[in-house]
Amino acid sequence: MGPRQLQARDLLVSIDRSSRAPIARQIEDQLRRAIRTGMLIGGSQLPSTRALAQDLSVSRGVVVRAYAQLSTEGYIDLRQGANPSVRRPVEVTRESAAPREIQRVRRPRFDLRAGVPDLGVFPRHAWLRSQRQALMSAPDLDLGYIDSRGLERLRVQIADYVGRARGVATTPDRVLVTAGSTHSLSLIARALARRGARTIGFENPSHMVLHEVAERAGLRPVGFPVDEEGLVVEELIGASVPAVVVSPAHQFPTGHALSGSRRAALARWAVDNDALIIEDDYDAEFRYDRASVGALHGLAPERVIYLGSASKTLAPGLRIGWAVLPPSFDVQIVQELSRSILQMSTFDQLAFETFLRAGELDRHLRKMRVVYRQRRDAVVRALEEELPDVPVGGIAAGLHLVLELGSYELEQSVYAASREQSIALESISEHALPGYEGPYGLVIGYGPLSEPAIREAIRELARVLTVLENRADSGPMLRGVA
Ligand SMILES: Cc1ncc(COP(=O)(O)O)c(C=O)c1O
C-alpha cells in the first residue's frame, strides 16, 4: 500500500469534549499514536488544517497547534502551500530489491524500549530438546485437530505453573492456550462486543497496543487514572464499563503495584457490578525488592480473567500465552478462538508442555531473576550518577522503570531529542488514553542490555538532557523536578 492523500475522515480522530485534556492535545495524541503504530504510514498526506478543523468542528488554530507540535517532534513535515505529510521514520529503510514491501528496522544506537527480555539467552538447547522429545513421543492423534482450548496435558502444566508461581488456583479445564496476552485480550474483547458491550476500561496510561486491540474488536477504551497505589478504583464506580484491564503486579507503564486495599475494592466493584477484571500479569515473574505479590485472581476467581504469557519470561517470538477463564464467560471466549484460528499450533504446544514438565522454565527464571536484578540495579545506579535530580519510579519489578519528567512538554522534548540521537525509548504519554493528565516521563526498558551497555545508554541519555537544558530558551528544566 503506497502513501496516499488522506481525508479528515480517514484519520479516525475523535474529540472527547467532556475530557479535561485540551483539544489540540487530543488531536496530537491520536495522530502521534497512529503514526507510531504504523496506521499512518510515511509519506501519507494529512488533511489541511482548514479541512481537519472543519471536519472536527474545532477552530483552525487548534489544528495548527497540534500539527506544529507533531512537526517539532519530527512526526510530520509542514511545507508552505502543501498539505502536511507523515515523515518517513528514519529508522525504517525499504529494501528496493525486496519483492514485496518488507520493512527493515535499523537498530537504534541505544535500544531502551520496554517489553523485551534478553533474547540472547533464550534457552535454545533446552527448547530444541523439548521440541524433539515432544514430537518423537507424541501420539499421532495429537497432530490432528485437538480441543480448541489447547492440548490437555499442556493445560495441566499451565494450571500447575500459575498455581505455584502466581497463586492462581485453577483447573486445566479453565485454561485456554493462546498466542500471548494480546491475542487473549483480542478474543475477550470480541466476545464482549458480541455480548453487546461498547466500552472497556483500561488503566490510564496502559499499553497502547492493548487499546488498539480493543478498538479493533469494536470496543471504545475508557481510561481510569492510576496513582502510586495503582488503579484508582473509586473512579470505576458508576462508570458502567463491563470490564476493566489491569496490570496489578507491575502497572504498565508506571510500574506501581496495586495496593491491598485497592485490590479488595476492585474485586468488590466487579462483584457488585457484574463486571469482569482482566488481569494482565505480563511480567510478574520478575520482582526484586519485595516478596512476590500473588495474582489478583484469587480474590474473585469468578470475576477475573487471568492472562499470562511466555513473552517476557522466554521470548515474544514464541507467541505462547494463556488465559484462565471464569465459568460464566468461558464458552464465548473459546468460541472466538475456535471460529477464528481453530486451535493453536499443536507442535509448539507439545514442545512447551515438555519444556514446562522438565522444569526448564523454572530453571531459566531462576537464572534470569538474578541477571535482571543486576541490570535493574545498574540502571538505577547509572541514573543516580548521571541524572541525580530526576526521580525514578516503578523499579521494584519487571523489565522496565520510569524516569519521571515534570511536564508533558518536557517529556516530549526529551523524547524527541533522544530519538534524534538514535536512543529508542517510550514515553508515558504515548500509552495514554484521552483525558490523561500525567504524570509524564520516559519508560526505560533494560531487559536485553548488559551492564556496560546500560551505563553507556544512560550516559548518552543524560547528555541529551544536558544539551536540552543548556539550550538558551529552555531554562533549567530538570532542577526541582523531584
Ligand atoms: C503490559 C503488556 N501487556 C501485554 C503485552 C503483550 O504480550 P504478549 O506478547 O503476550 O501478547 C505486553 C507486551 O509488551 C505488555 O507490555
mmCIF file of N, CA and C in Angstrom, residues 72 110 118 145 188 363 394 411 472:
data_model
loop_
_atom_site.group_PDB
_atom_site.id
_atom_site.type_symbol
_atom_site.label_atom_id
_atom_site.label_comp_id
_atom_site.label_asym_id
_atom_site.label_seq_id
_atom_site.Cartn_x
_atom_site.Cartn_y
_atom_site.Cartn_z
ATOM 1 N N THR A 72 7.365 19.584 15.361
ATOM 2 C CA THR A 72 8.533 19.778 16.241
ATOM 3 C C THR A 72 9.087 18.431 16.689
ATOM 4 N N PHE A 110 21.040 3.005 20.829
ATOM 5 C CA PHE A 110 20.729 2.543 22.179
ATOM 6 C C PHE A 110 19.259 2.169 22.202
ATOM 7 N N ASP A 118 15.838 -10.521 27.435
ATOM 8 C CA ASP A 118 17.116 -10.737 26.752
ATOM 9 C C ASP A 118 16.981 -11.958 25.834
ATOM 10 N N TYR A 145 -6.652 -32.496 14.718
ATOM 11 C CA TYR A 145 -7.459 -31.442 15.342
ATOM 12 C C TYR A 145 -7.621 -31.776 16.819
ATOM 13 N N ILE A 188 -11.148 -11.914 24.138
ATOM 14 C CA ILE A 188 -12.074 -11.453 25.186
ATOM 15 C C ILE A 188 -12.872 -10.247 24.683
ATOM 16 N N ARG A 363 13.964 -23.223 35.704
ATOM 17 C CA ARG A 363 15.431 -23.080 35.696
ATOM 18 C C ARG A 363 15.820 -21.737 35.049
ATOM 19 N N GLY A 394 8.832 2.844 39.690
ATOM 20 C CA GLY A 394 8.483 1.520 39.158
ATOM 21 C C GLY A 394 9.635 0.543 39.095
ATOM 22 N N GLU A 411 8.641 15.967 28.739
ATOM 23 C CA GLU A 411 8.680 14.574 28.286
ATOM 24 C C GLU A 411 8.851 14.510 26.770
ATOM 25 N N ALA A 472 19.515 27.861 25.033
ATOM 26 C CA ALA A 472 19.265 29.181 25.609
ATOM 27 C C ALA A 472 17.833 29.365 26.102
#
